[in-house]
């Protein structure tokens, strides 16, 4: 087993870790600092998920509805509508312990979410995962490359996690094209060039949203000038690097 707690192939020159699952072999991983200020925080999050039926007005697109302590995601499946949420441990302890009560409180906070779930019925047991920590975990270590959630668990506020995971594979392929140029160093440089600006802007947007003094005026301005959403969207997207494609 390597330092990350996962079994490594002994015959390979390099190892790529692409799983977001936390390693069991490193219990201190849960308490060590993960990231600079703009990429995450020390807050411990909880993810919850269940299937519902009779959900109203959900399209084939994934929808994220924001609440004060996280977000609720809705996605239509064959079995019904997948309802998942990311919230804080403090919120679960304060609003729960029943996860149905936690979701009911989120419906009170978000009118759009309430319209979707009013009269809906849960058809599966709740599933949960904790702790979840946002931020940069690690990018390289001892000829091992980390991609996707293994490298950085992004704040879902901007909904960029899957795009970052996919583009990371291109960065890694570019870094390995010239192994004589220290692929580990190249990968780290490309990763930060591609993702740091978006992660910083994501943190700024999240900060403004969390403060009611700024949140309401900004939302009002965006209602008047919806083109501003395009500008915000571009700021919180990764930067495409020309030599990578």
PDB file of N, CA and C in Angstrom, residues 86-180:
ATOM      1  N   UNK A  86     -25.961  18.720   0.246  1.00  0.00           N
ATOM      2  CA  UNK A  86     -24.694  18.888   0.947  1.00  0.00           C
ATOM      3  C   UNK A  86     -24.899  19.974   1.981  1.00  0.00           C
ATOM      4  N   UNK A  87     -24.695  19.620   3.233  1.00  0.00           N
ATOM      5  CA  UNK A  87     -24.911  20.569   4.307  1.00  0.00           C
ATOM      6  C   UNK A  87     -23.861  20.344   5.386  1.00  0.00           C
ATOM      7  N   UNK A  88     -23.906  21.114   6.422  1.00  0.00           N
ATOM      8  CA  UNK A  88     -22.905  20.999   7.469  1.00  0.00           C
ATOM      9  C   UNK A  88     -23.356  20.034   8.557  1.00  0.00           C
ATOM     10  N   UNK A  89     -22.387  19.510   9.271  1.00  0.00           N
ATOM     11  CA  UNK A  89     -22.712  18.627  10.392  1.00  0.00           C
ATOM     12  C   UNK A  89     -23.503  19.389  11.455  1.00  0.00           C
ATOM     13  N   UNK A  90     -23.146  20.652  11.679  1.00  0.00           N
ATOM     14  CA  UNK A  90     -23.867  21.462  12.667  1.00  0.00           C
ATOM     15  C   UNK A  90     -25.332  21.600  12.292  1.00  0.00           C
ATOM     16  N   UNK A  91     -25.614  21.766  10.985  1.00  0.00           N
ATOM     17  CA  UNK A  91     -27.001  21.914  10.551  1.00  0.00           C
ATOM     18  C   UNK A  91     -27.790  20.641  10.796  1.00  0.00           C
ATOM     19  N   UNK A  92     -27.191  19.485  10.540  1.00  0.00           N
ATOM     20  CA  UNK A  92     -27.883  18.211  10.773  1.00  0.00           C
ATOM     21  C   UNK A  92     -28.179  18.035  12.255  1.00  0.00           C
ATOM     22  N   UNK A  93     -27.212  18.381  13.105  1.00  0.00           N
ATOM     23  CA  UNK A  93     -27.421  18.239  14.536  1.00  0.00           C
ATOM     24  C   UNK A  93     -28.480  19.220  15.046  1.00  0.00           C
ATOM     25  N   UNK A  94     -28.510  20.402  14.465  1.00  0.00           N
ATOM     26  CA  UNK A  94     -29.448  21.434  14.909  1.00  0.00           C
ATOM     27  C   UNK A  94     -30.856  21.203  14.384  1.00  0.00           C
ATOM     28  N   UNK A  95     -30.986  20.745  13.132  1.00  0.00           N
ATOM     29  CA  UNK A  95     -32.292  20.602  12.500  1.00  0.00           C
ATOM     30  C   UNK A  95     -32.842  19.190  12.597  1.00  0.00           C
ATOM     31  N   UNK A  96     -31.953  18.204  12.811  1.00  0.00           N
ATOM     32  CA  UNK A  96     -32.357  16.808  12.841  1.00  0.00           C
ATOM     33  C   UNK A  96     -32.725  16.356  14.242  1.00  0.00           C
ATOM     34  N   UNK A  97     -32.457  15.066  14.534  1.00  0.00           N
ATOM     35  CA  UNK A  97     -31.663  14.134  13.726  1.00  0.00           C
ATOM     36  C   UNK A  97     -32.383  13.549  12.521  1.00  0.00           C
ATOM     37  N   UNK A  98     -33.677  13.726  12.408  1.00  0.00           N
ATOM     38  CA  UNK A  98     -34.423  13.197  11.270  1.00  0.00           C
ATOM     39  C   UNK A  98     -34.019  13.957  10.007  1.00  0.00           C
ATOM     40  N   UNK A  99     -33.582  13.223   8.972  1.00  0.00           N
ATOM     41  CA  UNK A  99     -33.207  13.875   7.727  1.00  0.00           C
ATOM     42  C   UNK A  99     -34.430  14.419   6.996  1.00  0.00           C
ATOM     43  N   UNK A 100     -35.599  13.850   7.228  1.00  0.00           N
ATOM     44  CA  UNK A 100     -36.823  14.418   6.670  1.00  0.00           C
ATOM     45  C   UNK A 100     -37.073  15.822   7.229  1.00  0.00           C
ATOM     46  N   UNK A 101     -36.782  16.000   8.515  1.00  0.00           N
ATOM     47  CA  UNK A 101     -36.938  17.331   9.121  1.00  0.00           C
ATOM     48  C   UNK A 101     -35.912  18.302   8.564  1.00  0.00           C
ATOM     49  N   UNK A 102     -34.695  17.811   8.305  1.00  0.00           N
ATOM     50  CA  UNK A 102     -33.663  18.668   7.715  1.00  0.00           C
ATOM     51  C   UNK A 102     -34.116  19.154   6.342  1.00  0.00           C
ATOM     52  N   UNK A 103     -34.646  18.236   5.518  1.00  0.00           N
ATOM     53  CA  UNK A 103     -35.111  18.612   4.188  1.00  0.00           C
ATOM     54  C   UNK A 103     -36.305  19.570   4.278  1.00  0.00           C
ATOM     55  N   UNK A 104     -37.197  19.338   5.231  1.00  0.00           N
ATOM     56  CA  UNK A 104     -38.355  20.223   5.399  1.00  0.00           C
ATOM     57  C   UNK A 104     -37.906  21.644   5.728  1.00  0.00           C
ATOM     58  N   UNK A 105     -36.851  21.761   6.527  1.00  0.00           N
ATOM     59  CA  UNK A 105     -36.327  23.089   6.849  1.00  0.00           C
ATOM     60  C   UNK A 105     -35.746  23.750   5.602  1.00  0.00           C
ATOM     61  N   UNK A 106     -35.048  22.980   4.762  1.00  0.00           N
ATOM     62  CA  UNK A 106     -34.512  23.527   3.523  1.00  0.00           C
ATOM     63  C   UNK A 106     -35.638  24.030   2.621  1.00  0.00           C
ATOM     64  N   UNK A 107     -36.768  23.326   2.613  1.00  0.00           N
ATOM     65  CA  UNK A 107     -37.919  23.756   1.817  1.00  0.00           C
ATOM     66  C   UNK A 107     -38.467  25.085   2.326  1.00  0.00           C
ATOM     67  N   UNK A 108     -38.397  25.311   3.628  1.00  0.00           N
ATOM     68  CA  UNK A 108     -38.845  26.588   4.173  1.00  0.00           C
ATOM     69  C   UNK A 108     -37.908  27.722   3.761  1.00  0.00           C
ATOM     70  N   UNK A 109     -36.639  27.401   3.584  1.00  0.00           N
ATOM     71  CA  UNK A 109     -35.662  28.432   3.214  1.00  0.00           C
ATOM     72  C   UNK A 109     -35.707  28.782   1.730  1.00  0.00           C
ATOM     73  N   UNK A 110     -36.048  27.821   0.884  1.00  0.00           N
ATOM     74  CA  UNK A 110     -35.978  28.029  -0.564  1.00  0.00           C
ATOM     75  C   UNK A 110     -37.347  27.759  -1.181  1.00  0.00           C
ATOM     76  N   UNK A 111     -37.987  28.826  -1.694  1.00  0.00           N
ATOM     77  CA  UNK A 111     -39.349  28.703  -2.224  1.00  0.00           C
ATOM     78  C   UNK A 111     -39.399  27.824  -3.476  1.00  0.00           C
ATOM     79  N   UNK A 112     -38.347  27.875  -4.304  1.00  0.00           N
ATOM     80  CA  UNK A 112     -38.312  27.060  -5.519  1.00  0.00           C
ATOM     81  C   UNK A 112     -38.262  25.582  -5.147  1.00  0.00           C
ATOM     82  N   UNK A 113     -37.406  25.246  -4.183  1.00  0.00           N
ATOM     83  CA  UNK A 113     -37.310  23.861  -3.716  1.00  0.00           C
ATOM     84  C   UNK A 113     -38.635  23.408  -3.127  1.00  0.00           C
ATOM     85  N   UNK A 114     -39.306  24.296  -2.406  1.00  0.00           N
ATOM     86  CA  UNK A 114     -40.593  23.953  -1.791  1.00  0.00           C
ATOM     87  C   UNK A 114     -41.631  23.615  -2.853  1.00  0.00           C
ATOM     88  N   UNK A 115     -41.643  24.372  -3.941  1.00  0.00           N
ATOM     89  CA  UNK A 115     -42.613  24.091  -5.014  1.00  0.00           C
ATOM     90  C   UNK A 115     -42.347  22.728  -5.653  1.00  0.00           C
ATOM     91  N   UNK A 116     -41.071  22.373  -5.782  1.00  0.00           N
ATOM     92  CA  UNK A 116     -40.729  21.071  -6.360  1.00  0.00           C
ATOM     93  C   UNK A 116     -41.178  19.917  -5.469  1.00  0.00           C
ATOM     94  N   UNK A 117     -40.939  20.049  -4.166  1.00  0.00           N
ATOM     95  CA  UNK A 117     -41.093  18.905  -3.264  1.00  0.00           C
ATOM     96  C   UNK A 117     -42.412  18.909  -2.500  1.00  0.00           C
ATOM     97  N   UNK A 118     -43.242  19.946  -2.695  1.00  0.00           N
ATOM     98  CA  UNK A 118     -44.515  19.976  -1.974  1.00  0.00           C
ATOM     99  C   UNK A 118     -45.390  18.808  -2.434  1.00  0.00           C
ATOM    100  N   UNK A 119     -45.737  17.926  -1.511  1.00  0.00           N
ATOM    101  CA  UNK A 119     -46.539  16.755  -1.831  1.00  0.00           C
ATOM    102  C   UNK A 119     -45.741  15.568  -2.323  1.00  0.00           C
ATOM    103  N   UNK A 120     -44.409  15.704  -2.439  1.00  0.00           N
ATOM    104  CA  UNK A 120     -43.580  14.584  -2.891  1.00  0.00           C
ATOM    105  C   UNK A 120     -43.462  13.541  -1.787  1.00  0.00           C
ATOM    106  N   UNK A 121     -43.162  12.311  -2.195  1.00  0.00           N
ATOM    107  CA  UNK A 121     -43.066  11.191  -1.249  1.00  0.00           C
ATOM    108  C   UNK A 121     -41.727  10.495  -1.410  1.00  0.00           C
ATOM    109  N   UNK A 122     -41.058  10.294  -0.303  1.00  0.00           N
ATOM    110  CA  UNK A 122     -39.774   9.596  -0.339  1.00  0.00           C
ATOM    111  C   UNK A 122     -40.005   8.107  -0.551  1.00  0.00           C
ATOM    112  N   UNK A 123     -39.266   7.498  -1.503  1.00  0.00           N
ATOM    113  CA  UNK A 123     -39.459   6.086  -1.845  1.00  0.00           C
ATOM    114  C   UNK A 123     -38.260   5.218  -1.491  1.00  0.00           C
ATOM    115  N   UNK A 124     -37.239   5.777  -0.923  1.00  0.00           N
ATOM    116  CA  UNK A 124     -36.064   4.992  -0.529  1.00  0.00           C
ATOM    117  C   UNK A 124     -35.581   5.472   0.828  1.00  0.00           C
ATOM    118  N   UNK A 125     -34.738   4.665   1.434  1.00  0.00           N
ATOM    119  CA  UNK A 125     -34.123   5.096   2.692  1.00  0.00           C
ATOM    120  C   UNK A 125     -33.104   6.196   2.414  1.00  0.00           C
ATOM    121  N   UNK A 126     -32.875   7.015   3.406  1.00  0.00           N
ATOM    122  CA  UNK A 126     -31.841   8.027   3.283  1.00  0.00           C
ATOM    123  C   UNK A 126     -30.462   7.365   3.299  1.00  0.00           C
ATOM    124  N   UNK A 127     -29.578   7.841   2.475  1.00  0.00           N
ATOM    125  CA  UNK A 127     -28.175   7.454   2.519  1.00  0.00           C
ATOM    126  C   UNK A 127     -27.364   8.692   2.852  1.00  0.00           C
ATOM    127  N   UNK A 128     -26.284   8.505   3.582  1.00  0.00           N
ATOM    128  CA  UNK A 128     -25.479   9.660   3.986  1.00  0.00           C
ATOM    129  C   UNK A 128     -24.005   9.303   3.971  1.00  0.00           C
ATOM    130  N   UNK A 129     -23.175  10.333   3.854  1.00  0.00           N
ATOM    131  CA  UNK A 129     -21.730  10.168   3.897  1.00  0.00           C
ATOM    132  C   UNK A 129     -21.142  11.359   4.646  1.00  0.00           C
ATOM    133  N   UNK A 130     -20.191  11.081   5.513  1.00  0.00           N
ATOM    134  CA  UNK A 130     -19.544  12.132   6.297  1.00  0.00           C
ATOM    135  C   UNK A 130     -18.238  11.575   6.871  1.00  0.00           C
ATOM    136  N   UNK A 131     -17.251  12.396   7.149  1.00  0.00           N
ATOM    137  CA  UNK A 131     -17.232  13.824   6.845  1.00  0.00           C
ATOM    138  C   UNK A 131     -16.770  14.085   5.412  1.00  0.00           C
ATOM    139  N   UNK A 132     -17.244  15.174   4.831  1.00  0.00           N
ATOM    140  CA  UNK A 132     -16.782  15.622   3.520  1.00  0.00           C
ATOM    141  C   UNK A 132     -16.139  16.988   3.705  1.00  0.00           C
ATOM    142  N   UNK A 133     -14.943  17.143   3.156  1.00  0.00           N
ATOM    143  CA  UNK A 133     -14.235  18.416   3.278  1.00  0.00           C
ATOM    144  C   UNK A 133     -13.901  18.941   1.898  1.00  0.00           C
ATOM    145  N   UNK A 134     -14.189  20.212   1.697  1.00  0.00           N
ATOM    146  CA  UNK A 134     -13.906  20.845   0.424  1.00  0.00           C
ATOM    147  C   UNK A 134     -12.471  21.361   0.408  1.00  0.00           C
ATOM    148  N   UNK A 135     -11.893  21.414  -0.778  1.00  0.00           N
ATOM    149  CA  UNK A 135     -10.568  22.002  -0.926  1.00  0.00           C
ATOM    150  C   UNK A 135      -9.581  21.084  -1.605  1.00  0.00           C
ATOM    151  N   UNK A 136      -8.401  21.623  -1.846  1.00  0.00           N
ATOM    152  CA  UNK A 136      -7.336  20.878  -2.497  1.00  0.00           C
ATOM    153  C   UNK A 136      -6.758  19.866  -1.512  1.00  0.00           C
ATOM    154  N   UNK A 137      -6.809  18.606  -1.874  1.00  0.00           N
ATOM    155  CA  UNK A 137      -6.265  17.559  -1.013  1.00  0.00           C
ATOM    156  C   UNK A 137      -4.767  17.407  -1.274  1.00  0.00           C
ATOM    157  N   UNK A 138      -4.431  16.934  -2.458  1.00  0.00           N
ATOM    158  CA  UNK A 138      -3.044  16.841  -2.896  1.00  0.00           C
ATOM    159  C   UNK A 138      -3.055  16.585  -4.391  1.00  0.00           C
ATOM    160  N   UNK A 139      -2.025  17.012  -5.073  1.00  0.00           N
ATOM    161  CA  UNK A 139      -1.965  16.874  -6.522  1.00  0.00           C
ATOM    162  C   UNK A 139      -0.979  15.805  -6.960  1.00  0.00           C
ATOM    163  N   UNK A 140       0.175  15.758  -6.317  1.00  0.00           N
ATOM    164  CA  UNK A 140       1.182  14.742  -6.650  1.00  0.00           C
ATOM    165  C   UNK A 140       1.861  14.282  -5.367  1.00  0.00           C
ATOM    166  N   UNK A 141       2.426  13.082  -5.437  1.00  0.00           N
ATOM    167  CA  UNK A 141       3.168  12.553  -4.298  1.00  0.00           C
ATOM    168  C   UNK A 141       3.836  11.251  -4.691  1.00  0.00           C
ATOM    169  N   UNK A 142       5.169  11.228  -4.679  1.00  0.00           N
ATOM    170  CA  UNK A 142       5.938  10.004  -4.891  1.00  0.00           C
ATOM    171  C   UNK A 142       5.480   9.245  -6.145  1.00  0.00           C
ATOM    172  N   UNK A 143       5.579   9.919  -7.320  1.00  0.00           N
ATOM    173  CA  UNK A 143       5.212   9.360  -8.621  1.00  0.00           C
ATOM    174  C   UNK A 143       3.738   8.947  -8.692  1.00  0.00           C
ATOM    175  N   UNK A 144       2.930   9.627  -7.906  1.00  0.00           N
ATOM    176  CA  UNK A 144       1.494   9.399  -7.916  1.00  0.00           C
ATOM    177  C   UNK A 144       0.798  10.707  -8.258  1.00  0.00           C
ATOM    178  N   UNK A 145      -0.150  10.642  -9.188  1.00  0.00           N
ATOM    179  CA  UNK A 145      -0.917  11.810  -9.602  1.00  0.00           C
ATOM    180  C   UNK A 145      -2.347  11.664  -9.091  1.00  0.00           C
ATOM    181  N   UNK A 146      -2.894  12.754  -8.577  1.00  0.00           N
ATOM    182  CA  UNK A 146      -4.265  12.752  -8.079  1.00  0.00           C
ATOM    183  C   UNK A 146      -5.122  13.616  -9.003  1.00  0.00           C
ATOM    184  N   UNK A 147      -6.251  13.075  -9.434  1.00  0.00           N
ATOM    185  CA  UNK A 147      -7.131  13.789 -10.351  1.00  0.00           C
ATOM    186  C   UNK A 147      -8.554  13.780  -9.813  1.00  0.00           C
ATOM    187  N   UNK A 148      -9.391  14.681 -10.347  1.00  0.00           N
ATOM    188  CA  UNK A 148     -10.787  14.734  -9.915  1.00  0.00           C
ATOM    189  C   UNK A 148     -10.920  15.041  -8.434  1.00  0.00           C
ATOM    190  N   UNK A 149     -11.869  14.391  -7.770  1.00  0.00           N
ATOM    191  CA  UNK A 149     -12.093  14.623  -6.340  1.00  0.00           C
ATOM    192  C   UNK A 149     -10.917  14.189  -5.486  1.00  0.00           C
ATOM    193  N   UNK A 150     -10.080  13.289  -6.000  1.00  0.00           N
ATOM    194  CA  UNK A 150      -8.892  12.895  -5.246  1.00  0.00           C
ATOM    195  C   UNK A 150      -7.924  14.063  -5.107  1.00  0.00           C
ATOM    196  N   UNK A 151      -7.941  14.982  -6.079  1.00  0.00           N
ATOM    197  CA  UNK A 151      -7.066  16.149  -6.032  1.00  0.00           C
ATOM    198  C   UNK A 151      -7.724  17.303  -5.286  1.00  0.00           C
ATOM    199  N   UNK A 152      -8.983  17.555  -5.592  1.00  0.00           N
ATOM    200  CA  UNK A 152      -9.667  18.709  -4.996  1.00  0.00           C
ATOM    201  C   UNK A 152     -11.170  18.483  -5.021  1.00  0.00           C
ATOM    202  N   UNK A 153     -11.805  18.594  -3.881  1.00  0.00           N
ATOM    203  CA  UNK A 153     -13.261  18.543  -3.810  1.00  0.00           C
ATOM    204  C   UNK A 153     -13.762  19.985  -3.856  1.00  0.00           C
ATOM    205  N   UNK A 154     -14.384  20.355  -4.980  1.00  0.00           N
ATOM    206  CA  UNK A 154     -14.791  21.735  -5.191  1.00  0.00           C
ATOM    207  C   UNK A 154     -16.096  22.057  -4.473  1.00  0.00           C
ATOM    208  N   UNK A 155     -16.199  23.303  -4.051  1.00  0.00           N
ATOM    209  CA  UNK A 155     -17.468  23.801  -3.536  1.00  0.00           C
ATOM    210  C   UNK A 155     -18.498  23.697  -4.656  1.00  0.00           C
ATOM    211  N   UNK A 156     -19.611  23.003  -4.427  1.00  0.00           N
ATOM    212  CA  UNK A 156     -20.600  22.820  -5.494  1.00  0.00           C
ATOM    213  C   UNK A 156     -21.359  24.083  -5.846  1.00  0.00           C
ATOM    214  N   UNK A 157     -21.049  25.181  -5.198  1.00  0.00           N
ATOM    215  CA  UNK A 157     -21.744  26.439  -5.448  1.00  0.00           C
ATOM    216  C   UNK A 157     -21.727  26.798  -6.932  1.00  0.00           C
ATOM    217  N   UNK A 158     -20.606  26.525  -7.629  1.00  0.00           N
ATOM    218  CA  UNK A 158     -20.502  26.857  -9.048  1.00  0.00           C
ATOM    219  C   UNK A 158     -20.779  25.664  -9.947  1.00  0.00           C
ATOM    220  N   UNK A 159     -20.977  24.478  -9.383  1.00  0.00           N
ATOM    221  CA  UNK A 159     -21.316  23.309 -10.182  1.00  0.00           C
ATOM    222  C   UNK A 159     -20.265  22.944 -11.202  1.00  0.00           C
ATOM    223  N   UNK A 160     -18.994  22.955 -10.813  1.00  0.00           N
ATOM    224  CA  UNK A 160     -17.906  22.764 -11.776  1.00  0.00           C
ATOM    225  C   UNK A 160     -17.126  21.482 -11.547  1.00  0.00           C
ATOM    226  N   UNK A 161     -17.533  20.655 -10.594  1.00  0.00           N
ATOM    227  CA  UNK A 161     -16.745  19.488 -10.209  1.00  0.00           C
ATOM    228  C   UNK A 161     -16.500  18.499 -11.330  1.00  0.00           C
ATOM    229  N   UNK A 162     -17.532  18.126 -12.089  1.00  0.00           N
ATOM    230  CA  UNK A 162     -17.372  17.135 -13.156  1.00  0.00           C
ATOM    231  C   UNK A 162     -16.503  17.682 -14.288  1.00  0.00           C
ATOM    232  N   UNK A 163     -16.692  18.952 -14.631  1.00  0.00           N
ATOM    233  CA  UNK A 163     -15.895  19.551 -15.694  1.00  0.00           C
ATOM    234  C   UNK A 163     -14.415  19.573 -15.321  1.00  0.00           C
ATOM    235  N   UNK A 164     -14.133  19.906 -14.068  1.00  0.00           N
ATOM    236  CA  UNK A 164     -12.748  19.918 -13.602  1.00  0.00           C
ATOM    237  C   UNK A 164     -12.159  18.516 -13.646  1.00  0.00           C
ATOM    238  N   UNK A 165     -12.933  17.522 -13.218  1.00  0.00           N
ATOM    239  CA  UNK A 165     -12.437  16.149 -13.254  1.00  0.00           C
ATOM    240  C   UNK A 165     -12.092  15.698 -14.650  1.00  0.00           C
ATOM    241  N   UNK A 166     -12.923  16.054 -15.624  1.00  0.00           N
ATOM    242  CA  UNK A 166     -12.666  15.653 -17.007  1.00  0.00           C
ATOM    243  C   UNK A 166     -11.460  16.388 -17.587  1.00  0.00           C
ATOM    244  N   UNK A 167     -11.359  17.681 -17.311  1.00  0.00           N
ATOM    245  CA  UNK A 167     -10.247  18.448 -17.890  1.00  0.00           C
ATOM    246  C   UNK A 167      -8.920  18.068 -17.239  1.00  0.00           C
ATOM    247  N   UNK A 168      -8.977  17.609 -15.991  1.00  0.00           N
ATOM    248  CA  UNK A 168      -7.766  17.174 -15.316  1.00  0.00           C
ATOM    249  C   UNK A 168      -7.065  16.057 -16.088  1.00  0.00           C
ATOM    250  N   UNK A 169      -7.848  15.175 -16.726  1.00  0.00           N
ATOM    251  CA  UNK A 169      -7.240  14.081 -17.485  1.00  0.00           C
ATOM    252  C   UNK A 169      -6.401  14.618 -18.638  1.00  0.00           C
ATOM    253  N   UNK A 170      -6.848  15.704 -19.253  1.00  0.00           N
ATOM    254  CA  UNK A 170      -6.059  16.320 -20.321  1.00  0.00           C
ATOM    255  C   UNK A 170      -4.768  16.922 -19.779  1.00  0.00           C
ATOM    256  N   UNK A 171      -4.860  17.552 -18.615  1.00  0.00           N
ATOM    257  CA  UNK A 171      -3.656  18.122 -18.016  1.00  0.00           C
ATOM    258  C   UNK A 171      -2.632  17.037 -17.712  1.00  0.00           C
ATOM    259  N   UNK A 172      -3.107  15.918 -17.182  1.00  0.00           N
ATOM    260  CA  UNK A 172      -2.200  14.825 -16.849  1.00  0.00           C
ATOM    261  C   UNK A 172      -1.573  14.231 -18.108  1.00  0.00           C
ATOM    262  N   UNK A 173      -2.380  14.064 -19.160  1.00  0.00           N
ATOM    263  CA  UNK A 173      -1.834  13.536 -20.417  1.00  0.00           C
ATOM    264  C   UNK A 173      -0.759  14.455 -20.963  1.00  0.00           C
ATOM    265  N   UNK A 174      -0.976  15.762 -20.859  1.00  0.00           N
ATOM    266  CA  UNK A 174       0.029  16.724 -21.329  1.00  0.00           C
ATOM    267  C   UNK A 174       1.295  16.633 -20.496  1.00  0.00           C
ATOM    268  N   UNK A 175       1.145  16.499 -19.197  1.00  0.00           N
ATOM    269  CA  UNK A 175       2.318  16.420 -18.323  1.00  0.00           C
ATOM    270  C   UNK A 175       3.141  15.170 -18.605  1.00  0.00           C
ATOM    271  N   UNK A 176       2.481  14.069 -18.964  1.00  0.00           N
ATOM    272  CA  UNK A 176       3.187  12.813 -19.218  1.00  0.00           C
ATOM    273  C   UNK A 176       3.739  12.724 -20.637  1.00  0.00           C
ATOM    274  N   UNK A 177       3.399  13.681 -21.491  1.00  0.00           N
ATOM    275  CA  UNK A 177       3.922  13.695 -22.864  1.00  0.00           C
ATOM    276  C   UNK A 177       5.432  13.880 -22.891  1.00  0.00           C
ATOM    277  N   UNK A 178       5.941  14.587 -21.873  1.00  0.00           N
ATOM    278  CA  UNK A 178       7.377  14.884 -21.819  1.00  0.00           C
ATOM    279  C   UNK A 178       7.911  14.508 -20.445  1.00  0.00           C
ATOM    280  N   UNK A 179       8.063  13.206 -20.176  1.00  0.00           N
ATOM    281  CA  UNK A 179       8.500  12.772 -18.843  1.00  0.00           C
ATOM    282  C   UNK A 179       9.879  13.283 -18.449  1.00  0.00           C
ATOM    283  N   UNK A 180      10.680  13.684 -19.420  1.00  0.00           N
ATOM    284  CA  UNK A 180      12.011  14.208 -19.105  1.00  0.00           C
ATOM    285  C   UNK A 180      11.928  15.604 -18.489  1.00  0.00           C
TER     286      UNK A 180
END
